[in-house]
Coordinates of C-alpha atoms and ligand atoms in Angstrom, one line a residue:
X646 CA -6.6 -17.6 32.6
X647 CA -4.1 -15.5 30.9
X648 CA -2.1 -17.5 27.9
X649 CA -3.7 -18.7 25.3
X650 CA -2.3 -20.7 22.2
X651 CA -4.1 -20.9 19.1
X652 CA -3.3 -23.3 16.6
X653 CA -4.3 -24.6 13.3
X654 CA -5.8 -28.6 13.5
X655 CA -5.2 -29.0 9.7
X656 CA -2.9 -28.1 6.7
X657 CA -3.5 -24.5 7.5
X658 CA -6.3 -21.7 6.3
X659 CA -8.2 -22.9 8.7
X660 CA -9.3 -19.1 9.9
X661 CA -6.5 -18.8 12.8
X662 CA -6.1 -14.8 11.8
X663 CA -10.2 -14.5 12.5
X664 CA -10.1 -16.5 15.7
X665 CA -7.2 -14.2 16.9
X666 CA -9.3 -11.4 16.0
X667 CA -12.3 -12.6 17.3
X668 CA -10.2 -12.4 21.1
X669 CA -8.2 -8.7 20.1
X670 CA -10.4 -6.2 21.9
X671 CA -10.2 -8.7 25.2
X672 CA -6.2 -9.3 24.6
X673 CA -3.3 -7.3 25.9
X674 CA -0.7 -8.9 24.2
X675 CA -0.7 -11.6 20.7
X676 CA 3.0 -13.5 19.7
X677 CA 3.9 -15.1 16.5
X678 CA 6.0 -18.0 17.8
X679 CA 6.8 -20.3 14.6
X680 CA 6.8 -19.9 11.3
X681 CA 7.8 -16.6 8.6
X682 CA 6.0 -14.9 6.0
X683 CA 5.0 -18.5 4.4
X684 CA 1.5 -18.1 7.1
X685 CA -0.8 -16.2 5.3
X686 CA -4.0 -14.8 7.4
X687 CA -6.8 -12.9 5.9
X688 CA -8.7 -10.4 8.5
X689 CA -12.1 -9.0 7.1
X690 CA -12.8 -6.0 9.7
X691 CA -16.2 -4.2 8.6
X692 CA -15.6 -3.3 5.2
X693 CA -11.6 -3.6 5.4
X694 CA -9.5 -7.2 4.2
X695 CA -6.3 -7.5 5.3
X696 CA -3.9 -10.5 4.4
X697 CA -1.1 -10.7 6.8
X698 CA 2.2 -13.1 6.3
X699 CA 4.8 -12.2 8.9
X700 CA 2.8 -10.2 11.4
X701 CA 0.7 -11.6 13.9
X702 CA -3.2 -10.6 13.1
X703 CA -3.3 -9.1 16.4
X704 CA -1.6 -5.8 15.1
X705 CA -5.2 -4.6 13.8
X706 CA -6.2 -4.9 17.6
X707 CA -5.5 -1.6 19.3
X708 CA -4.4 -1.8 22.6
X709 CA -2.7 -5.3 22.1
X710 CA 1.3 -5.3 22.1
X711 CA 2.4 -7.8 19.1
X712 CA 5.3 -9.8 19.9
X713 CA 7.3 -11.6 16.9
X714 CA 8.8 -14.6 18.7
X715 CA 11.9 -16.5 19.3
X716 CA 10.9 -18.8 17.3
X717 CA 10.0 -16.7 14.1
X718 CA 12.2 -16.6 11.1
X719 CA 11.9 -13.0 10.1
X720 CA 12.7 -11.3 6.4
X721 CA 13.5 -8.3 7.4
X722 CA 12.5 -6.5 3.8
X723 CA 9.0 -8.2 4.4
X724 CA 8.9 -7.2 7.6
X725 CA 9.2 -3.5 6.8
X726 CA 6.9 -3.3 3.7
X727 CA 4.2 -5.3 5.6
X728 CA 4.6 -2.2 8.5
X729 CA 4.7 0.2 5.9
X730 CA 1.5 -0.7 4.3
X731 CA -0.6 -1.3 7.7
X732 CA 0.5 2.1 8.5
X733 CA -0.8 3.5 4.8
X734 CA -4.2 2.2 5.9
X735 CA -4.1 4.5 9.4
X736 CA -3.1 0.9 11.5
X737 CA -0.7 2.2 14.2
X738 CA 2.0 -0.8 14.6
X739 CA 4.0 1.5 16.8
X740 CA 4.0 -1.3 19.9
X741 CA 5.7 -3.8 17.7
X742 CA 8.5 -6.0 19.7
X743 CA 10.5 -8.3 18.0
X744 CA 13.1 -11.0 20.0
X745 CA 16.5 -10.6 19.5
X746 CA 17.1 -13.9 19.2
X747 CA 14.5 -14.5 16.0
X748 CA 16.3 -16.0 13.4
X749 CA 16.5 -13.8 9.9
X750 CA 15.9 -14.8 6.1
X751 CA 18.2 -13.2 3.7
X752 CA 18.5 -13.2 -0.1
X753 CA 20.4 -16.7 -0.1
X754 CA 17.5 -18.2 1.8
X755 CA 15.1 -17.6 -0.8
X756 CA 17.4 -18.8 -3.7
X757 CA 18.1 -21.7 -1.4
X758 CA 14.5 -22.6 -1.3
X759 CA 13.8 -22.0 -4.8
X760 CA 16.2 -24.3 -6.4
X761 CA 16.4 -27.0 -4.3
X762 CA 12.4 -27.3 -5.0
X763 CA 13.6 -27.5 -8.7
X764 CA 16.0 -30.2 -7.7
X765 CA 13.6 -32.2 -6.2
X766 CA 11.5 -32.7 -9.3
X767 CA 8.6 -34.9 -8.4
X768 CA 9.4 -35.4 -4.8
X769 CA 8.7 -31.4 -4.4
X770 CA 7.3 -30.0 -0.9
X771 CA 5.8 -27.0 -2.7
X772 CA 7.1 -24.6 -0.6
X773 CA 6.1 -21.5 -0.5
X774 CA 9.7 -20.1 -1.7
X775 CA 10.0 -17.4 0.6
X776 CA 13.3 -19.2 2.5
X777 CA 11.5 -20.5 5.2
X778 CA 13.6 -24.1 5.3
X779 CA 16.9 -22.6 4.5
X780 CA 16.7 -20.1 7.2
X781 CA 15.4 -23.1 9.6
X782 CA 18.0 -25.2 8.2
X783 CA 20.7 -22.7 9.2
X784 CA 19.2 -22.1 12.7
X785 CA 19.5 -25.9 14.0
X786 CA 22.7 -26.0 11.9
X787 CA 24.1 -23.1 14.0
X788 CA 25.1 -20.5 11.2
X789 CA 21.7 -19.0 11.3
X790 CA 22.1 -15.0 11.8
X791 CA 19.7 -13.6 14.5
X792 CA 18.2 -10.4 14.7
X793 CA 20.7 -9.2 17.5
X794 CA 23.5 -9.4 15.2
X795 CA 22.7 -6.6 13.1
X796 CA 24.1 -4.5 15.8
X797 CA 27.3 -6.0 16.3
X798 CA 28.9 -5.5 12.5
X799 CA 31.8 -7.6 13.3
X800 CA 29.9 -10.3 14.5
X801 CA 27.9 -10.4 11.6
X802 CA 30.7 -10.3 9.0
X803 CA 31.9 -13.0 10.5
X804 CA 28.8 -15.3 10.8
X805 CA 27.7 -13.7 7.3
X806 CA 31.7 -15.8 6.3
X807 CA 30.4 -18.6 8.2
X808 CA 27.4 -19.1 6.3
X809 CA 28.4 -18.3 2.9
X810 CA 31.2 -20.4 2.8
X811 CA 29.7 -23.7 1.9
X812 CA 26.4 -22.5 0.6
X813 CA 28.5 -20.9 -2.5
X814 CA 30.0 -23.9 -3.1
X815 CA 26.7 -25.3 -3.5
X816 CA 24.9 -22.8 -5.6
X817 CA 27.7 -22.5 -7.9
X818 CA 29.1 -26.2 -8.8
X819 CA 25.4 -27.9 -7.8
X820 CA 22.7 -25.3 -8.8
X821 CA 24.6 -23.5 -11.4
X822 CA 24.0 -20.3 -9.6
X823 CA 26.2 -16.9 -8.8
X824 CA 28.8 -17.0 -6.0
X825 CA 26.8 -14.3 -3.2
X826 CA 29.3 -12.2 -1.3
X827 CA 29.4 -11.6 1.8
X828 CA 29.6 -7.7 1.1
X829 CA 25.9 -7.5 -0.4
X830 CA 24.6 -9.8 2.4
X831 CA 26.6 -7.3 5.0
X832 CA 25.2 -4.5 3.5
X833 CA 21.8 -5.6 3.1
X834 CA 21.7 -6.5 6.5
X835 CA 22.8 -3.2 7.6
X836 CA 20.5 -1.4 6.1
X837 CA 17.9 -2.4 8.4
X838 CA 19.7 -2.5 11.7
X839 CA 18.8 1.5 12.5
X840 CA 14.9 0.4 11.9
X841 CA 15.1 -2.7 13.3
X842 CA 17.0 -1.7 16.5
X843 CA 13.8 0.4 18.4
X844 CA 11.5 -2.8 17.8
X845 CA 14.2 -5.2 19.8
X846 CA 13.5 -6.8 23.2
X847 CA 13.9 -9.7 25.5
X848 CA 10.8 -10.6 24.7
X849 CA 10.4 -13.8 26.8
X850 CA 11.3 -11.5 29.6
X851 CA 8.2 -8.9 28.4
X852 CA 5.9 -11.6 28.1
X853 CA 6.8 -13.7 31.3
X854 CA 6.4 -10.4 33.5
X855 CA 2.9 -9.7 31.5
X856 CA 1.9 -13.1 32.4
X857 CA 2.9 -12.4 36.1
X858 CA 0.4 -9.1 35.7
X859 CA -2.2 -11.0 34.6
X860 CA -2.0 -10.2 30.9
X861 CA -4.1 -12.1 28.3
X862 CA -1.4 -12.9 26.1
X863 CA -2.8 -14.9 22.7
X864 CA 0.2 -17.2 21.1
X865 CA -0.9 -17.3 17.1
X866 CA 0.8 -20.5 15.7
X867 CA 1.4 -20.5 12.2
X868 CA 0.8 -23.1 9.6
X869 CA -1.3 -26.3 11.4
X870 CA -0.6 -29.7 13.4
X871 CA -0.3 -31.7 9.9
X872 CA 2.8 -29.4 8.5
X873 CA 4.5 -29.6 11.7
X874 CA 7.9 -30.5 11.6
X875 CA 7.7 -33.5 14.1
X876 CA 3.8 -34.2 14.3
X877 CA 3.1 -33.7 10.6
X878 CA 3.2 -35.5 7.2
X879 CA 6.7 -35.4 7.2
X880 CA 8.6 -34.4 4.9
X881 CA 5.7 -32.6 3.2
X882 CA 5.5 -30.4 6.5
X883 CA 7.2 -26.9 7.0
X884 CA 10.4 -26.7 9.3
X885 CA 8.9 -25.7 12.4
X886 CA 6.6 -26.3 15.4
X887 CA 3.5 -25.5 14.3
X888 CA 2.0 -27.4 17.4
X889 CA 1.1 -26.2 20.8
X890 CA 4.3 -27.0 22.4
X891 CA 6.2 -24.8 20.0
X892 CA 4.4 -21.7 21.4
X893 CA 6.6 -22.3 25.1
X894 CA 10.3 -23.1 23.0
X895 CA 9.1 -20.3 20.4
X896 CA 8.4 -17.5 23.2
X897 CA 10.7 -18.5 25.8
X898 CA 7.9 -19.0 28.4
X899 CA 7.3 -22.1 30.4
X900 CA 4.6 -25.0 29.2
X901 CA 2.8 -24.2 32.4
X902 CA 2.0 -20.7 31.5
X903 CA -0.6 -22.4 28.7
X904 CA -3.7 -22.3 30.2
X905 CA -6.1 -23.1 26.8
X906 CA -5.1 -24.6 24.1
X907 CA -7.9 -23.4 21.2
X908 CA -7.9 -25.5 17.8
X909 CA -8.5 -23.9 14.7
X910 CA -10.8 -26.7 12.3
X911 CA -12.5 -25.9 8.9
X912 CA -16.0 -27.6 8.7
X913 CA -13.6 -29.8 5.7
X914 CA -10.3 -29.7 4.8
X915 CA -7.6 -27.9 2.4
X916 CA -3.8 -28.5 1.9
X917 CA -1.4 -26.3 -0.1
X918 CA 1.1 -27.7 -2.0
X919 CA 2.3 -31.6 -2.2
X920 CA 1.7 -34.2 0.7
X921 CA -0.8 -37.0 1.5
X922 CA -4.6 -36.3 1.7
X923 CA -6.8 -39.2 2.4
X924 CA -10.4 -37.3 2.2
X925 CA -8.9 -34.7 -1.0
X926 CA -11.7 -34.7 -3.9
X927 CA -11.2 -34.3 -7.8
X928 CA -15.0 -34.2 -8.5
X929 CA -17.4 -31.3 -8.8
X930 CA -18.3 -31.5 -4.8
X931 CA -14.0 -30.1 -4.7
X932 CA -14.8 -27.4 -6.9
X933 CA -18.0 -26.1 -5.4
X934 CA -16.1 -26.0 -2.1
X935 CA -13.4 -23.9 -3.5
X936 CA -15.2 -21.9 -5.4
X937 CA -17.5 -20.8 -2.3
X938 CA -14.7 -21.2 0.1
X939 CA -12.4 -18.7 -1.9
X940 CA -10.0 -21.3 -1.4
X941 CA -7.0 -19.6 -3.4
X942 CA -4.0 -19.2 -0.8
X943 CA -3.4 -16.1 0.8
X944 CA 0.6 -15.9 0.0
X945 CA 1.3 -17.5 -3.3
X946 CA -2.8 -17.4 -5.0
X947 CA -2.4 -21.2 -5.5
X948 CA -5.5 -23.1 -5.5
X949 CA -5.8 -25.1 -2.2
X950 CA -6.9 -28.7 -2.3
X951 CA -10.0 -29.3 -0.8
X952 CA -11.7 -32.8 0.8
X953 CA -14.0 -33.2 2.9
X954 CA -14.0 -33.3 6.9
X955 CA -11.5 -36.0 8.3
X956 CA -12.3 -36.6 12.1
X957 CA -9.2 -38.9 13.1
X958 CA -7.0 -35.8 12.2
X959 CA -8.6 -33.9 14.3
X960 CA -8.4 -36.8 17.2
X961 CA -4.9 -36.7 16.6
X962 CA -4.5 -32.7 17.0
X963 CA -6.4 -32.8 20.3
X964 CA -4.2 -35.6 21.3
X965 CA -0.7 -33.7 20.2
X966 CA -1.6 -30.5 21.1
X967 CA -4.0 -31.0 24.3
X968 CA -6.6 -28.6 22.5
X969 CA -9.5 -27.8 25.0
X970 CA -11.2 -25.8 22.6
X971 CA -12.3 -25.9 18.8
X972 CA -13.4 -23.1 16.9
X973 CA -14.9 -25.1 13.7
X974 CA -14.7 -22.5 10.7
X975 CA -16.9 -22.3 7.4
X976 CA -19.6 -24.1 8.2
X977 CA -21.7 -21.9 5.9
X978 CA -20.0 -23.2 3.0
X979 CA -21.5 -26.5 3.7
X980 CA -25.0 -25.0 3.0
X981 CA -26.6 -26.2 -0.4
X982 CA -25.1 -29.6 -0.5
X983 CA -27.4 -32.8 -0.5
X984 CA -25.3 -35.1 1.9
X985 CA -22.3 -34.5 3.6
X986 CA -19.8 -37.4 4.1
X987 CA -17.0 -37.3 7.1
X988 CA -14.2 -39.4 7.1
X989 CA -14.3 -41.2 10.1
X990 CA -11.3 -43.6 9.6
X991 CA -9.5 -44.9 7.0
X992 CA -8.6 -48.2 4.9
X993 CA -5.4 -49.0 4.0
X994 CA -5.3 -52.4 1.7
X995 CA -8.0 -53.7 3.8
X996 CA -7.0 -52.7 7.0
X997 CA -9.0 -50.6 9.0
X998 CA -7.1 -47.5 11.0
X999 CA -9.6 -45.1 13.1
X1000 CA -6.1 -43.3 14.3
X1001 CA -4.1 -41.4 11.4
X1002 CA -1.6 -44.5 10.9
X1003 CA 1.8 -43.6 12.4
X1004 CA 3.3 -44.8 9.6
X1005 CA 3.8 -42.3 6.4
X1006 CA 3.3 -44.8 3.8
X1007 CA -0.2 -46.0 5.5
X1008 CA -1.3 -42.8 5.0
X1009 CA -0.2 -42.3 1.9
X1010 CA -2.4 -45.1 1.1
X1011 CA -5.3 -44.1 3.3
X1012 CA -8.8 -44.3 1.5
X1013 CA -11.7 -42.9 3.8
X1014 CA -14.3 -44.9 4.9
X1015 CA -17.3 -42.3 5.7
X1016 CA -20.3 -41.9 7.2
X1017 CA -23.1 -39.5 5.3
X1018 CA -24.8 -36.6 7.0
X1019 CA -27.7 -35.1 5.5
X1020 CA -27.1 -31.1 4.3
X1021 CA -29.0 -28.1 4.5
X1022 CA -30.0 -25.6 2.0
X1023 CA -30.4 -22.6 4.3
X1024 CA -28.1 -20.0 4.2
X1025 CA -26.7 -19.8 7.9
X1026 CA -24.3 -16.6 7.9
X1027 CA -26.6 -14.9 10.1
X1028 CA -26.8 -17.4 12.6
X1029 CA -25.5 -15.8 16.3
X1030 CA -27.1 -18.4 18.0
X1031 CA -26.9 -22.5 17.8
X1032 CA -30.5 -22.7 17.9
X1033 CA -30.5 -19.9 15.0
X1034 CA -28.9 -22.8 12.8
X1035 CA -31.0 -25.6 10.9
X1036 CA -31.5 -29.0 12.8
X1037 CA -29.3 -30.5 10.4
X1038 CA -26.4 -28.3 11.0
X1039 CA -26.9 -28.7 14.8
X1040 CA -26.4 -32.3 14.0
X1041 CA -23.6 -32.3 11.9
X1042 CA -21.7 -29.3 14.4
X1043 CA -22.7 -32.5 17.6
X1044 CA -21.3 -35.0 15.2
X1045 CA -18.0 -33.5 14.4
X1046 CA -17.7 -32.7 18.2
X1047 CA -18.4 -36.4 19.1
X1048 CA -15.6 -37.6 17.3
X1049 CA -12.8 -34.8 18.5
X1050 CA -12.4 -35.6 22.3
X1051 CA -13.1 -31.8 22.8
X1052 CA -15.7 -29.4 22.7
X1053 CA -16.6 -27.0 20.0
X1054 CA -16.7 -23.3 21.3
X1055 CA -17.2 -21.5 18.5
X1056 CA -18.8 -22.1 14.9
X1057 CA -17.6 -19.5 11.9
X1058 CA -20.3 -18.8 9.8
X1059 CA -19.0 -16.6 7.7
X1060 CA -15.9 -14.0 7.1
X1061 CA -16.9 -11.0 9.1
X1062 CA -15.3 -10.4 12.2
X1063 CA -19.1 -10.7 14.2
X1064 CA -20.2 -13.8 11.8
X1065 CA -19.9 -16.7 14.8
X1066 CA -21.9 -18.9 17.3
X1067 CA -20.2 -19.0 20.7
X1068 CA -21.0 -22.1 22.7
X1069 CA -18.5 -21.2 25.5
X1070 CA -15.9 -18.0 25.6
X1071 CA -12.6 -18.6 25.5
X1072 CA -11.4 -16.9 27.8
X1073 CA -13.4 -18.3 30.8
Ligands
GDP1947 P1 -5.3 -18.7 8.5 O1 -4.0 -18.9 7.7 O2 -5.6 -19.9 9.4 O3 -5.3 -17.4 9.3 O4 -6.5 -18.7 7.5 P2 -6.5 -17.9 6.1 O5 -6.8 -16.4 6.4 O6 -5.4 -18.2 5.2 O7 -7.8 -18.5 5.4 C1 -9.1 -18.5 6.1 C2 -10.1 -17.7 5.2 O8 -11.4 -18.0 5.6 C3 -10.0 -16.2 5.3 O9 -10.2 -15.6 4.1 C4 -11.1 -15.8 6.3 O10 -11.6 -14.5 6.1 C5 -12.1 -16.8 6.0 N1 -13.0 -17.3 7.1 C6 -12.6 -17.5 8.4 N2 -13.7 -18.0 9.1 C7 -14.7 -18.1 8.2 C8 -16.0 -18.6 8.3 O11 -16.5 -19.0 9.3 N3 -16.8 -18.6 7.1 C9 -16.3 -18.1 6.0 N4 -17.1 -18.1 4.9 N5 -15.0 -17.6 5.9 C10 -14.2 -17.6 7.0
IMO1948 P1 -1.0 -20.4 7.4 O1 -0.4 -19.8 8.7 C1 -1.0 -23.5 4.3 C2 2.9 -25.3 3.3 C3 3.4 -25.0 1.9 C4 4.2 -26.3 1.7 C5 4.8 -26.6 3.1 C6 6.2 -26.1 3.3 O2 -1.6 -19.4 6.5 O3 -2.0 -21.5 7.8 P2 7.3 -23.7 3.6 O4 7.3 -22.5 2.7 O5 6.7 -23.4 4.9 O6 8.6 -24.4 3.7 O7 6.3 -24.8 2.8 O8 3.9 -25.9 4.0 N1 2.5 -24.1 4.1 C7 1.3 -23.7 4.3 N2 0.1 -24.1 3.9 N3 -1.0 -22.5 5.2 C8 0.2 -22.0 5.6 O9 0.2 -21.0 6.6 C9 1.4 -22.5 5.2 N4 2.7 -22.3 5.4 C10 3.4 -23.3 4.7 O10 2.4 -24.8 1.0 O11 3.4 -27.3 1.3
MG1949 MG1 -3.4 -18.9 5.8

């Protein structure tokens, strides 16, 4: 049962860094396949936090070979100071690969980003500005520069030309900005390619051959189902597959190489930045959750928005994904409240949907209709056990599992790295 894809249910946060973790000692190799240094995952090992953006989590794992993906857009100054600092703290990164064919972010990315988030005004994504679209955008647009063509400095004058020729246009006569030349791009670039070149591989050909070996290899999706660039609330997603499928096209393995698919779900829900959120609260119930769920985000500090648990979106993530596993996170912050309502479908103008409505504007317009479960007040990080947690917890775990399609395997029950129920390991 060697390939394993772990992906978040929600808007992201949901705890995917932990659940990677929570798999390192039994895992030979763990790839990034989507996503940059927007993802941010905190680790807590013993008395040790470490937030990681562009490297997968399984790089505190010794023993596990971490692969950054095809499908990765990769900022190669980020990339080096994130090594750099993992290194500082005694972490030994030395079995790093990286795909030759992963996309890069440059300094015209991020400006890119930035000011076209100004220029939308109100209809902003609240992007995390590190050049994520930009870089996307020039991927599917074919002038994206890949990793492989730092070593061919020809080649990547020329596609450095290629890209810079319209974007100037744009940042000087639209945005106002300075022309960039294609000399401090070159250069930049440059820089890295004698650091960057020992990290390079085919790695769909590594991974396919440690498959065939009968590897555990872990794929750690970035961001969630719900910013997905097909399956989410477009446009308020990010610019690539977030969802299980994008761990085969972002690896360069086959689908049938995916034997689990494991969901990451918070007990509720956050979202960072701008987007619909049917079950989001503005009351004092929002603020006790993010208080106690330290829900500040990772990369940019922002406060996340919080709601309360919405069980069609997790329907819907089972369904895209084919999850056969949820690992349902932060259940101990649910301790203390009176009642706890679930959103079990929605109402739009007096419609009732108990799917997330395919249509945007729908859920734009989604109010959730809920049903109440009463709380606990016991403080359940200690739990190891399901029958170690209160009746009502039990019941509110069964509930949630009810309404997926799929079973819960594990329950988080607090940060640290041993602070889970298992119902049924992963890996069997
Ligand atoms: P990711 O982006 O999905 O990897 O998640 P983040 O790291 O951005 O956010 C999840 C946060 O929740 C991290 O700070 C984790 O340490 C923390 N966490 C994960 N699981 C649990 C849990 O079961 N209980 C509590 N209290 N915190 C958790
Ligand atoms: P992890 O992996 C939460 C959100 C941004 C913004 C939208 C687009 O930690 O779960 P982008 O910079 O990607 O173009 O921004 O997506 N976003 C995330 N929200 N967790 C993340 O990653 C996110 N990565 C991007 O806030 O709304
Ligand atoms: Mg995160």
């Amino acid at each position: 049962m060697p390939g394993i894809v772990i992906i978040g249910v929600q808007w992201g946060d949901e705890g995917k860094g932990k659940a990677t973790d929570l798999l390192g000692d039994r895992t030979d190799w763990v790839v990034k396949f989507n996503g940059g240094n927007n993802a941010g995952h905190t680790v807590v090992i013993g008395d040790e936090k470490y937030a990681l953006h562009l490297l997968p989590s399984g790089i505190l794992s010794p023993g596990v070979t971490p692969v950054i993906g095809n499908g990765v857009v990769v900022d190669p100054e980020v990339l080096f100071a994130e090594l750099e600092a993992l290194r500082a703290r005694g972490v030994d990164t030395s079995k790093l690969r990286v795909s030759a064919n992963a996309h890069l972010i440059t300094q015209y990315h991020r400006t890119l980003d930035k000011v076209t988030e100004r220029f939308l005004g109100k209809r902003q994504i609240g992007t995390t500005g590190r050049g994520i679209g930009p870089a996307y955008a020039d991927k599917i647009n074919r002038v994206g520069i890949r990793v492989q063509d730092l070593f061919d400095e020809n080649i990547l004058r020329q596609k450095v030309e290629g890209a810079l020729d319209q974007k100037n246009h744009l940042l000087v006569k639209v945005f106002n900005r300075r022309a960039i030349t294609v000399d401090e791009i070159v250069d930049e670039l440059l820089s890295y390619a004698a650091r960057l070149a020992p990290l390079v591989d085919d790695t769909g050909l590594l991974l396919s051959d440690a498959l065939d070996a009968g590897d555990v290899v872990v794929f750690e999706g970035g961001q969630a189902t719900m910013l997905d660039v097909d399956h989410g609330t477009y446009p308020f997603v990010t610019s690539s597959s977030a969802t299980a499928g994008g761990a085969s096209t972002g690896s360069g393995i086959g689908p049938n190489r995916l034997d689990r698919i494991v969901g990451i779900v918070k007990a509720y829900t956050t979202r960072v930045g701008a987007g619909p959120f049917p079950t989001e609260l503005f009351d004092d119930d929002g603020d006790t959750l993010r208080s106690r769920g330290f829900e500040f985000g990772t990369t940019t500090g922002r406060p996340r928005r919080v709601g309360w648990y919405d069980a069609p979106i997790t329907r819907y993530a089972t369904r895209i994904n084919g999850i056969t596993d949820l690992v349902l996170t932060k259940l101990d912050i649910l301790s203390g409240f009176d009642r706890i309502p679930v959103c079990v479908a929605y109402d739009v103008g007096g419609r009732r949907f108990d799917e997330v409505p395919v249509n945007q504007t729908d859920f734009h317009h989604a109010t959730p209709v809920y049903e109440y479960f009463p709380g606990w007040k016991q403080d359940i990080s200690g739990a190891r056990h399901f029958d170690d947690l209160p009746t009502r917890a039990q019941e509110y775990v069964l509930a949630l599992e009810r309404m997926s399609g799929t079973r819960i395997s594990v329950i988080g029950v607090g940060p640290a790295r041993d602070a889970v129920v298992v119902r049924h390991d992963l890996l069997d």
